CSV table of C-alpha atoms in Angstrom, one decimal:
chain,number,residue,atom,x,y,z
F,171,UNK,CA,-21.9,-8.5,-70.3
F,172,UNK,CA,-24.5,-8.9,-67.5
F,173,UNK,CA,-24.6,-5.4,-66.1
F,174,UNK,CA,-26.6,-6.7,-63.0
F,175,UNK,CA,-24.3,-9.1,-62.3
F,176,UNK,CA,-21.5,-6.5,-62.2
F,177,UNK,CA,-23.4,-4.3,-60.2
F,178,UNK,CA,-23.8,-6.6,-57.7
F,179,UNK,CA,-19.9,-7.4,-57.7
F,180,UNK,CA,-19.1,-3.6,-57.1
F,181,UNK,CA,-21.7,-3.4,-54.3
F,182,UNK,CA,-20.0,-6.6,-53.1
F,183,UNK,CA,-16.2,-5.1,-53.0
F,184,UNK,CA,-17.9,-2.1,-51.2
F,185,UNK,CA,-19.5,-3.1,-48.4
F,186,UNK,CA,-16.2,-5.6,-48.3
F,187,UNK,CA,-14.4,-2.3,-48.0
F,188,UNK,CA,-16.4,-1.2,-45.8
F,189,UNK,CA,-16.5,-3.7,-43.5
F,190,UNK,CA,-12.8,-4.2,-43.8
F,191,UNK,CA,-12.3,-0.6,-42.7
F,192,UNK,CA,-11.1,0.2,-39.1
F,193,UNK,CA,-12.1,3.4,-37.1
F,194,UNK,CA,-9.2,4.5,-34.9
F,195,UNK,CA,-11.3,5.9,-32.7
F,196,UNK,CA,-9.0,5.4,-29.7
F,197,UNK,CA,-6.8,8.2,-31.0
F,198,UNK,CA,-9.9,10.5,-31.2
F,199,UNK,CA,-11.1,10.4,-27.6
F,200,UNK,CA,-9.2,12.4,-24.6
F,201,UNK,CA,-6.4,10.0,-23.1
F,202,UNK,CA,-8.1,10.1,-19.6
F,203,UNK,CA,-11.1,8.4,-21.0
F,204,UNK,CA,-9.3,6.1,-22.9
F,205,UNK,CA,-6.9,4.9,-20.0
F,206,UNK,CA,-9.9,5.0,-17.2
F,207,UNK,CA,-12.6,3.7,-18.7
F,208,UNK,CA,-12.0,1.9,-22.5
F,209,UNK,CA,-8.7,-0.1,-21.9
F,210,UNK,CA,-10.0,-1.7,-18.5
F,211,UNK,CA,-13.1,-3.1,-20.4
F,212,UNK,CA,-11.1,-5.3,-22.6
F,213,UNK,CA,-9.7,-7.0,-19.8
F,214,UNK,CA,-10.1,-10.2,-18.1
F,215,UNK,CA,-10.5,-9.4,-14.4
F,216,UNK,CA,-6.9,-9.1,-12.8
F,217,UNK,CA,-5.6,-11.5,-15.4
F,218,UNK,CA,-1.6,-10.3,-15.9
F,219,UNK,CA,-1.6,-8.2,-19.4
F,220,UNK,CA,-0.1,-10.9,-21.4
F,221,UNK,CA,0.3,-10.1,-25.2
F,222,UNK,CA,0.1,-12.9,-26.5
F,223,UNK,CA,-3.7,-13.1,-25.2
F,224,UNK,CA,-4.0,-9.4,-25.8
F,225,UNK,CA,-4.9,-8.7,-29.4
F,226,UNK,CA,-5.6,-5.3,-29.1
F,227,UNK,CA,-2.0,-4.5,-28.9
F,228,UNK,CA,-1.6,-5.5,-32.5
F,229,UNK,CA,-4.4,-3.2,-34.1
F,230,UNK,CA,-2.4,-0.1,-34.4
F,231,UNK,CA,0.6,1.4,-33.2
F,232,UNK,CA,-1.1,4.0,-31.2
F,233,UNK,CA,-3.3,1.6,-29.6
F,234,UNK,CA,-0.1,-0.4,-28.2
F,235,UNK,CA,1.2,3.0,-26.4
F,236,UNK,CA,-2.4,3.5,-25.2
F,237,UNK,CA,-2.4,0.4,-23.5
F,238,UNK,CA,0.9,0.3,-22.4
F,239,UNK,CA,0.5,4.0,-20.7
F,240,UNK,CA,-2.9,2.8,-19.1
F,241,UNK,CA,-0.7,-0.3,-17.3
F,242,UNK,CA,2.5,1.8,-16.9
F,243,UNK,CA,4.0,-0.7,-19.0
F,244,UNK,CA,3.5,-4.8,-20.3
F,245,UNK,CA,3.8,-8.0,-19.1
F,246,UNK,CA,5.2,-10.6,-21.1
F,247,UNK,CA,6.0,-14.6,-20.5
F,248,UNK,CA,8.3,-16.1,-22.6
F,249,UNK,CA,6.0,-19.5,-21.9
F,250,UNK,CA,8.1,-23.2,-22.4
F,251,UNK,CA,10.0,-22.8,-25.2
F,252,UNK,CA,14.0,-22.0,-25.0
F,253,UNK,CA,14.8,-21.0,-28.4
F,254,UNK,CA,14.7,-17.7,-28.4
F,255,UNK,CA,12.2,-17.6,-31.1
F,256,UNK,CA,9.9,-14.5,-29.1
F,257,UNK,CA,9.0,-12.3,-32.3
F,258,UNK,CA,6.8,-10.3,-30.1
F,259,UNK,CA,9.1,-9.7,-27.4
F,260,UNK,CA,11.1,-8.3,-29.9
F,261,UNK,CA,8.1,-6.4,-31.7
F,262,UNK,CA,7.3,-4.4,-27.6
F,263,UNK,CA,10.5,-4.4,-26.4
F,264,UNK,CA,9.9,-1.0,-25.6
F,265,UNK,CA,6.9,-1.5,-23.9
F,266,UNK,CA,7.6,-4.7,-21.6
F,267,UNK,CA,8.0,-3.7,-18.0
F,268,UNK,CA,8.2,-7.2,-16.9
F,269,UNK,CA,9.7,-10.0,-18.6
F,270,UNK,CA,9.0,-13.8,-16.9
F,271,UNK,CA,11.4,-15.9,-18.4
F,272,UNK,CA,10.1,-19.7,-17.6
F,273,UNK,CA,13.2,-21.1,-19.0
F,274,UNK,CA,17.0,-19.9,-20.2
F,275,UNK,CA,19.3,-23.3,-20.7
F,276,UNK,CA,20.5,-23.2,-24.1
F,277,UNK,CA,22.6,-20.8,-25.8
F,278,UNK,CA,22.6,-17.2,-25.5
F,279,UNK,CA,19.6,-16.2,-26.8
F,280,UNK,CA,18.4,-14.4,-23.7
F,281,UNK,CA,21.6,-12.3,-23.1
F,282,UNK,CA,21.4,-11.4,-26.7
F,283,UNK,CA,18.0,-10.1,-26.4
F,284,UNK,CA,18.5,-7.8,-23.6
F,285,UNK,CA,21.7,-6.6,-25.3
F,286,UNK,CA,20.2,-5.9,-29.1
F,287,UNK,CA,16.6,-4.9,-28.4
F,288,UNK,CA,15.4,-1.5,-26.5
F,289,UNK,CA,14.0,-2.2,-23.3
F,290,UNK,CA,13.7,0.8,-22.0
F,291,UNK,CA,10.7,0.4,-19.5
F,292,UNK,CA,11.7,-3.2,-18.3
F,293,UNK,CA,11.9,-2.8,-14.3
F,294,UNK,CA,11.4,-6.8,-13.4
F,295,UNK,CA,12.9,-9.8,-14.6
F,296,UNK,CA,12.2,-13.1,-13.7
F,297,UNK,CA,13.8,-16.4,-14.9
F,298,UNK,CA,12.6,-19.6,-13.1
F,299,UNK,CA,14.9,-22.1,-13.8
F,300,UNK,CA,18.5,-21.2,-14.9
F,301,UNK,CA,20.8,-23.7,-16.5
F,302,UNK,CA,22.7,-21.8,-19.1
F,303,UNK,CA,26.5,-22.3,-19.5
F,304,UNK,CA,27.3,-18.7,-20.2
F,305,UNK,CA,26.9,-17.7,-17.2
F,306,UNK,CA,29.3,-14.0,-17.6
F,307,UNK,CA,27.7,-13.8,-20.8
F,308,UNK,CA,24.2,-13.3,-19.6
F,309,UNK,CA,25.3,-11.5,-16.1
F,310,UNK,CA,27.2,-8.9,-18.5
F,311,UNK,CA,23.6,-8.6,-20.3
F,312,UNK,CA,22.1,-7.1,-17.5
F,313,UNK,CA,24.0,-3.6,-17.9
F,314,UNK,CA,21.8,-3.4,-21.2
F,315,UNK,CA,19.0,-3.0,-18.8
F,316,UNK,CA,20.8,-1.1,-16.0
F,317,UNK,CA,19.2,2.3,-16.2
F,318,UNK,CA,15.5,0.9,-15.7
F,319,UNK,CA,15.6,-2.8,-13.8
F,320,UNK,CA,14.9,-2.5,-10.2
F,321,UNK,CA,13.3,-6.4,-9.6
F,322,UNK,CA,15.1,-9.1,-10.1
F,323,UNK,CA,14.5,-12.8,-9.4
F,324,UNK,CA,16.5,-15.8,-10.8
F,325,UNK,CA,16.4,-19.4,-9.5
F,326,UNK,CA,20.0,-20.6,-10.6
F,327,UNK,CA,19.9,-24.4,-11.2
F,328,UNK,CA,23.0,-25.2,-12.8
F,329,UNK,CA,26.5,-25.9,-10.7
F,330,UNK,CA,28.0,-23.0,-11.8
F,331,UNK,CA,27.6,-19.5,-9.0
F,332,UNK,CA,25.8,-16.2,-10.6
F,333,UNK,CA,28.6,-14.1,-9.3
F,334,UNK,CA,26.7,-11.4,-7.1
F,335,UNK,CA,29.5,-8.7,-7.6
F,336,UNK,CA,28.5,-8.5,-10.9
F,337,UNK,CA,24.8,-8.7,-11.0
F,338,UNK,CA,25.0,-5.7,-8.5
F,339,UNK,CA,27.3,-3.7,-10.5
F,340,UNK,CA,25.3,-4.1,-13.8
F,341,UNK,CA,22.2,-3.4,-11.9
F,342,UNK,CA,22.8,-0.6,-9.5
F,343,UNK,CA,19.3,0.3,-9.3
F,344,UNK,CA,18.0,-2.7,-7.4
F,345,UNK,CA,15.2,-2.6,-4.9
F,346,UNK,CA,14.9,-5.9,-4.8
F,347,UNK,CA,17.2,-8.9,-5.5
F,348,UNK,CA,15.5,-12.6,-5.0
F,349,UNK,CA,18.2,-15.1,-6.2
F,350,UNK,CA,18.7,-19.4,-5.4
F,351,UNK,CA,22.1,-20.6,-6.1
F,352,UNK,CA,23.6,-24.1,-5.6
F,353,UNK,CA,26.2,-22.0,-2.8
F,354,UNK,CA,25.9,-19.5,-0.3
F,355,UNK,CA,26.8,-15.8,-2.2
F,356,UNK,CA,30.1,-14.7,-0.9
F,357,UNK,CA,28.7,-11.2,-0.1
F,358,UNK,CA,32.1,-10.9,2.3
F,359,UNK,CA,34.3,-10.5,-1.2
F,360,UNK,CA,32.0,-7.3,-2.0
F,361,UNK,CA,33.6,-3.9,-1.7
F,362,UNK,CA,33.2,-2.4,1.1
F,363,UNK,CA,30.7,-0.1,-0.3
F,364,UNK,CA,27.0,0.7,-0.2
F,365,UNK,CA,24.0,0.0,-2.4
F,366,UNK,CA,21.3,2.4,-0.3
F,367,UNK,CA,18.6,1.3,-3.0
F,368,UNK,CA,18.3,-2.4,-2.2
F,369,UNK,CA,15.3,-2.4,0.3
F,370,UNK,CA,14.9,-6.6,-0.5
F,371,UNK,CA,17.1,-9.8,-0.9
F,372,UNK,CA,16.2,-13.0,-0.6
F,373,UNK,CA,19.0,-15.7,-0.7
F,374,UNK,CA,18.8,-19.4,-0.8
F,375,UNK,CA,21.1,-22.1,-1.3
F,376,UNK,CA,20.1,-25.2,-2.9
F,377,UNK,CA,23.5,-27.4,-1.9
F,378,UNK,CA,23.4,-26.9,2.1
F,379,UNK,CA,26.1,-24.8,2.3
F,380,UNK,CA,25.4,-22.7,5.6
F,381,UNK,CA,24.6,-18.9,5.9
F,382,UNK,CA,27.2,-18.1,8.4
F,383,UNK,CA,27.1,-14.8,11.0
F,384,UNK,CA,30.4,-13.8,9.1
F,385,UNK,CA,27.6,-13.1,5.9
F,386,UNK,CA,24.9,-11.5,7.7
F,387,UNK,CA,27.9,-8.8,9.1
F,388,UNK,CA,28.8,-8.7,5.5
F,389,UNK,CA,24.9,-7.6,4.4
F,390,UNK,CA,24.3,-5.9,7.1
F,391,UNK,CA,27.3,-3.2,6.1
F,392,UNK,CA,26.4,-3.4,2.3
F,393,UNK,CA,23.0,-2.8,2.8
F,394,UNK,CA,21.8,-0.3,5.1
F,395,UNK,CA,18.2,0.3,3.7
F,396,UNK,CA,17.2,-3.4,3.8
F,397,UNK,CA,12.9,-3.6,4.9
F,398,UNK,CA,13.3,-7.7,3.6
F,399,UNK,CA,15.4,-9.9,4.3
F,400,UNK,CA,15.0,-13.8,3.9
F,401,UNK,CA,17.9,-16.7,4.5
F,402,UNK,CA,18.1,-20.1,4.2
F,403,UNK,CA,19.9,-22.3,4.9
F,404,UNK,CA,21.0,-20.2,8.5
F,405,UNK,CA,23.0,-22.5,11.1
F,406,UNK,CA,21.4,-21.9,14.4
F,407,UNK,CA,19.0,-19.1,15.7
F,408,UNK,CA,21.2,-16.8,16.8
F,409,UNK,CA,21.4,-15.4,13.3
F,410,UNK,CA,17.7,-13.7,14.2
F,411,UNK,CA,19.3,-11.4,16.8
F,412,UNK,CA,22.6,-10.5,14.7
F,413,UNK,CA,20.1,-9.3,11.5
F,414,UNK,CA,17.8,-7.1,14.4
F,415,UNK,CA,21.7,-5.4,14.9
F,416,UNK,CA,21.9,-4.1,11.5
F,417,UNK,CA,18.2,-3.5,10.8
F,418,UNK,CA,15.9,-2.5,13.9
F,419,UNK,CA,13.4,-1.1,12.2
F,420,UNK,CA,12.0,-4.7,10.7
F,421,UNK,CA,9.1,-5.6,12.8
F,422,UNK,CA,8.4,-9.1,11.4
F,423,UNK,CA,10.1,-12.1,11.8
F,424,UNK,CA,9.6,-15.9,10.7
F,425,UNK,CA,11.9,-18.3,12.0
F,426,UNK,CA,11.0,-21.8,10.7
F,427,UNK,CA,13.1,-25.0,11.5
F,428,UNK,CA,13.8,-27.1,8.1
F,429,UNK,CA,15.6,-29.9,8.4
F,430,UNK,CA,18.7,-29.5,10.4
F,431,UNK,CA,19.1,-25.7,8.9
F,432,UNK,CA,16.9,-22.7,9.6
F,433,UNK,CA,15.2,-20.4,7.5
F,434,UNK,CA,14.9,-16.9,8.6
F,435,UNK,CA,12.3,-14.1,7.7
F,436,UNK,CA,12.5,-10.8,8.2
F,437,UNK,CA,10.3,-7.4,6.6
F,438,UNK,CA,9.3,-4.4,7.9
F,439,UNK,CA,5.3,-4.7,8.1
F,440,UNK,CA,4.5,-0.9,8.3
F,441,UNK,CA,6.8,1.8,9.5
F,442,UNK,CA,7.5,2.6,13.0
F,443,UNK,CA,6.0,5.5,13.7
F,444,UNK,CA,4.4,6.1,17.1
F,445,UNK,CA,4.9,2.7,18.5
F,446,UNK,CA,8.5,2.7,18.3
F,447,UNK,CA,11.1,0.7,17.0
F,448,UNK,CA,10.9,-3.0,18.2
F,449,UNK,CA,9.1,-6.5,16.3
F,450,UNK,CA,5.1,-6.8,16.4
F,451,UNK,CA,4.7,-9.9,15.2
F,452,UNK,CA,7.4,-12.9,15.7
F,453,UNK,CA,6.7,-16.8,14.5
F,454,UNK,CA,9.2,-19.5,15.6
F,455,UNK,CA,8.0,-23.1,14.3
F,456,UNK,CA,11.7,-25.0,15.3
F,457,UNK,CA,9.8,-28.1,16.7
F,458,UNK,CA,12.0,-29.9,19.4
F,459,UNK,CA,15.4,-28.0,19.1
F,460,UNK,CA,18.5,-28.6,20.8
F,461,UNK,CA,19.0,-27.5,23.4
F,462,UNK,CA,17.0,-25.1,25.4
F,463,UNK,CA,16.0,-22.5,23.0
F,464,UNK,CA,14.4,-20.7,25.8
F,465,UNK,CA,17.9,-20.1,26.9
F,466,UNK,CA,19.1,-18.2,24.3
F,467,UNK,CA,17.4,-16.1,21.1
F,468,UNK,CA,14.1,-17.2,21.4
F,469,UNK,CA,13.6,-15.8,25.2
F,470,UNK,CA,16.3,-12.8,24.2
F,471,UNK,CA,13.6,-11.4,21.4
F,472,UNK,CA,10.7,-12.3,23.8
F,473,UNK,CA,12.7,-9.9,26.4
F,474,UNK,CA,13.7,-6.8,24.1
F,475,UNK,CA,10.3,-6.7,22.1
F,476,UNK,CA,8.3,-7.4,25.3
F,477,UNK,CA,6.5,-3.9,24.7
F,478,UNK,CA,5.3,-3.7,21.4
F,479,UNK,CA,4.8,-7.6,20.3
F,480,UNK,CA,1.5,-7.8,18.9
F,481,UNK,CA,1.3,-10.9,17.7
F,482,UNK,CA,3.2,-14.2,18.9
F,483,UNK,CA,3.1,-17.7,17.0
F,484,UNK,CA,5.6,-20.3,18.9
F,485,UNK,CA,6.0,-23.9,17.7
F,486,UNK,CA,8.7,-24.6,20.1
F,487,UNK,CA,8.2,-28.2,21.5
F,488,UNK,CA,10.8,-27.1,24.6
F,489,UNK,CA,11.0,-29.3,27.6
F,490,UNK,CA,12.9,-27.0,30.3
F,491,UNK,CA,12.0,-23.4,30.2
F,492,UNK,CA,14.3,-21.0,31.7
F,493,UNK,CA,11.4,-19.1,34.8
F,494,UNK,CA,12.4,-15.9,34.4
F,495,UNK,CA,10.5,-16.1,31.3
F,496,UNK,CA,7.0,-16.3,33.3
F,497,UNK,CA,8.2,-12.9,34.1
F,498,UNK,CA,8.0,-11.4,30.7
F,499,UNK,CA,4.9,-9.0,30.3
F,500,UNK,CA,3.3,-8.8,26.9
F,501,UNK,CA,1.0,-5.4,27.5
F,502,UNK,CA,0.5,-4.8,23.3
F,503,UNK,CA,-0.3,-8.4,23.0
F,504,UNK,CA,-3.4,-9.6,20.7
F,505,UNK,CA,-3.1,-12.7,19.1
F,506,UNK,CA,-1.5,-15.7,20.4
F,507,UNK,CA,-0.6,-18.9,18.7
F,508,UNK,CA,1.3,-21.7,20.8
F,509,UNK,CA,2.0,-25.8,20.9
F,510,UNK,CA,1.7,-27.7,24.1
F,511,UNK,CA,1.2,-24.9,26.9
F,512,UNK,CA,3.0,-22.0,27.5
F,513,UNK,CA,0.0,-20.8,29.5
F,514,UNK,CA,2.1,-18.4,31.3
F,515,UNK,CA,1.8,-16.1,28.1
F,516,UNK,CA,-2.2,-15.4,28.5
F,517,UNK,CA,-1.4,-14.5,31.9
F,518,UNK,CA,1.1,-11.8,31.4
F,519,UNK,CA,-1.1,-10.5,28.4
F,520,UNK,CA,-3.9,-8.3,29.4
F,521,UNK,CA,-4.8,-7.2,26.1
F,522,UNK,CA,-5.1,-10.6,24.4
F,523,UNK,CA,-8.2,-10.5,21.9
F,524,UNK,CA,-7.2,-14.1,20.2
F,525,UNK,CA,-5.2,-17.5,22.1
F,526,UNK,CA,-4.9,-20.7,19.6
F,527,UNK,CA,-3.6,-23.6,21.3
F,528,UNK,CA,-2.3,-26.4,19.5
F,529,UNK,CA,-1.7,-30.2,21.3
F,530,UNK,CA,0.8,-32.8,20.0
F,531,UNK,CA,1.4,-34.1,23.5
F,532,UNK,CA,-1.3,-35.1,25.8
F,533,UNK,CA,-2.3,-32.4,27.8
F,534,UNK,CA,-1.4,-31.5,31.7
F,535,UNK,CA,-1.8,-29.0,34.7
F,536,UNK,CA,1.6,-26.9,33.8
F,537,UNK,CA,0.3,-26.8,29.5
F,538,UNK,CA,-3.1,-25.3,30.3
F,539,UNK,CA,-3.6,-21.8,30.9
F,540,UNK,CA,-4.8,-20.9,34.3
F,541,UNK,CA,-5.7,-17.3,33.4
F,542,UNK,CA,-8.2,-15.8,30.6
F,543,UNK,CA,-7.4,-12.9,29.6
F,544,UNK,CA,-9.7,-10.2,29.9
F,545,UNK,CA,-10.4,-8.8,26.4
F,546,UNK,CA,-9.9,-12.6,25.2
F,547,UNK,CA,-12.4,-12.9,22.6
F,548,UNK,CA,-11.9,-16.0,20.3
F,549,UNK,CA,-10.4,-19.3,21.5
F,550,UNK,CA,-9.4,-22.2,19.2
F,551,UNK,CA,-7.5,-25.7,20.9
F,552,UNK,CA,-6.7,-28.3,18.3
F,553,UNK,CA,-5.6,-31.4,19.7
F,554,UNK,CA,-4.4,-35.1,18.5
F,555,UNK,CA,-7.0,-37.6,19.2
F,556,UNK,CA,-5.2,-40.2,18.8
F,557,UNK,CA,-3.1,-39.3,21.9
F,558,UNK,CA,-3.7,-39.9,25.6
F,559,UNK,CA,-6.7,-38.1,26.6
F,560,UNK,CA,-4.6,-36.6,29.3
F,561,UNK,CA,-5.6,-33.8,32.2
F,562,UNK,CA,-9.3,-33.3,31.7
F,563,UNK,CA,-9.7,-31.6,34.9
F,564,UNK,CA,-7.7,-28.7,33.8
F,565,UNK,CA,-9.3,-28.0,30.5
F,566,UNK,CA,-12.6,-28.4,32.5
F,567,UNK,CA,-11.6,-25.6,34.9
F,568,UNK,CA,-10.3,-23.4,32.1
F,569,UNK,CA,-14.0,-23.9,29.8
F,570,UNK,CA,-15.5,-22.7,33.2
F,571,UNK,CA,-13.9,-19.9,33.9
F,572,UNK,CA,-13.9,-19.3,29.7
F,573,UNK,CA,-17.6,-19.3,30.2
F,574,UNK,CA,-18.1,-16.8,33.5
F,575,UNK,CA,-15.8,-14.5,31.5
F,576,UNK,CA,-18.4,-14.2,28.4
């Protein structure tokens, strides 16, 4: 027997051995450290704490709950497969605090998995694109997860309705609800009872079936502690004012025109506080409406929220405007975006810092301001060259007097 060559062999397996052997040295070091300072150097910048490109995760057990009490919790995509074949969803169930689900068409696999795996810190769920034929199946699932989810976003792609009185009763702690359907969710066959927690819903219908007035009364009496709200498809703009009925306190508002339906927008920015109830910031892109929109919502919000509008961004390619409007006085009003005109708005706006001016019809006396503000700091006028060069006279006088005011 060669007793070198064995000695080597044994010095081999030991420095194998020691190689092989793992210091669980995160256990050893004070959890403030360990959150702080160690865990964050393993990631990638703000890259979402996926597992599957985490391997840290999967060197101990203790190393898992660090990481997962450093983030609160994990994130997890179930990436493109639809087989329910997610071994390591199933491994930190207990762990996952958001679950993005790209796909759930076939079977049941995903309804099963909430309802025989403990998910006890999973607070947001989202599924991208819907087509499962179980549909009670799955919504029945959710009560697995009832205690803890408070996000939840599904893009329903199939023909057959997510029925919302069900979703809502599984899921009574929702803050926030973000759901496409091929309807409109009949929120009028709710009880008539409250869910205080829900502070957003977004609802959009993929088939053109119209958001009546008749649902916003039925949200508006359901909801009472909305800051969120986003619609589409809405029938006509008077569905802006109806919403500022049931939730003053909103303060932002988005009203954009897309196709023959609107879509409305609204969330409370920052809390009222001093300044009062009443919108800061409003943006109407409805290109050429029917109609005189000037008659109606559009001059209505410019009236009530004359006094604490910040920030105005109109689109509205209207032809007639109603003249009590050049009455309205803007005194809070900093930043102004508007198409073809409305000069009368830098006029009744003494605190104007910012005027953007946008030109899709050639320009003229009555479309270019005649005032400049006197705190007006930054001016921007885009214009279509390929239209009439129009009244250069005016925008001549208006550079002039842009230029004695600097």
């Amino acid at each position: 027997m060669d007793m070198d060559y064995d000695t080597l062999q044994r010095a081999k397996m030991d420095a194998e051995q020691h190689q092989n052997t793992r210091i669980d040295f995160i256990s050893q070091l004070p959890l403030d450290i360990v959150i702080t300072t160690l865990i964050p150097l393993f990631l990638d910048g703000d890259k979402p704490l996926n597992s599957l490109e985490f391997p840290y995760l999967h060197v101990s057990k203790i190393w898992r709950e660090r990481i997962a009490k450093c983030f609160g919790g994990l994130y997890f995509e179930t990436g493109d497969g639809d087989d329910g074949n997610l071994p390591q969803v199933v491994q930190l169930a207990r762990h996952i605090k958001t679950l993005d689900v790209e796909r759930y068409s076939k079977g049941t696999w995903l309804a099963d998995l909430l309802r025989n795996h403990d998910f006890c810190s999973l607070q947001e769920l989202d599924i991208y694109n819907f087509t499962a034929k179980r549909v009670k199946h799955f919504t029945a699932s959710l009560k697995s997860v009832s205690s803890t989810l408070t996000h939840f976003t599904i893009a329903n792609d199939s023909e057959t309705m997510l029925p919302i009185s069900a979703i809502l009763a599984n899921c009574p702690n929702l803050v926030s609800l973000d759901i496409k359907q091929p309807g409109v969710a009949d929120f009028t066959s709710l009880p008539m009872r409250s869910w205080p927690k829900l502070t957003e819903l977004m609802m959009f219908s993929r088939s053109g079936t119209i958001i009546t007035c008749d649902h916003i009364h039925a949200i508006g009496k359901r909801f009472p502690s909305l800051k969120h709200l986003r619609l589409y498809p809405c029938r006509d703009m008077h569905a802006a004012s109806v919403i500022l009925d049931y939730y003053p306190w909103m303060n932002d508002l988005f009203f954009l025109k897309a196709g023959c339906e609107f879509a409305i927008t609204y969330f409370q920015d920052e809390e009222p506080g001093s300044k009062g109830i009443g919108l800061r910031d409003i943006c109407i892109h409805v290109g050429y409406p029917k109609g005189d929109p000037w008659r109606n919502v559009s001059y209505i919000l410019l009236r009530q929220h004359r006094e604490t509008l910040e920030c105005i961004d109109m689109k509205v390619n209207a032809c007639n405007e109603d003249e009590k409007i050049y009455c309205i006085g803007f005194p809070c009003l900093k930043k102004l975006c508007i198409t073809n005109g409305k000069g009368w708005i830098p006029r009744n706006a003494p605190m104007l810092e910012e005027l953007e001016i946008t030109y899709n019809t050639p320009a003229s006396v009555s479309t270019v301001p005649d005032t400049v503000p006197p705190k007006l700091k930054k001016l921007k006028v885009h214009m279509d060259l390929s239209l009439p060069i129009g009244d250069n006279a005016s925008f001549e006088r208006y550079l002039h007097q842009l230029a004695q005011h600097s």
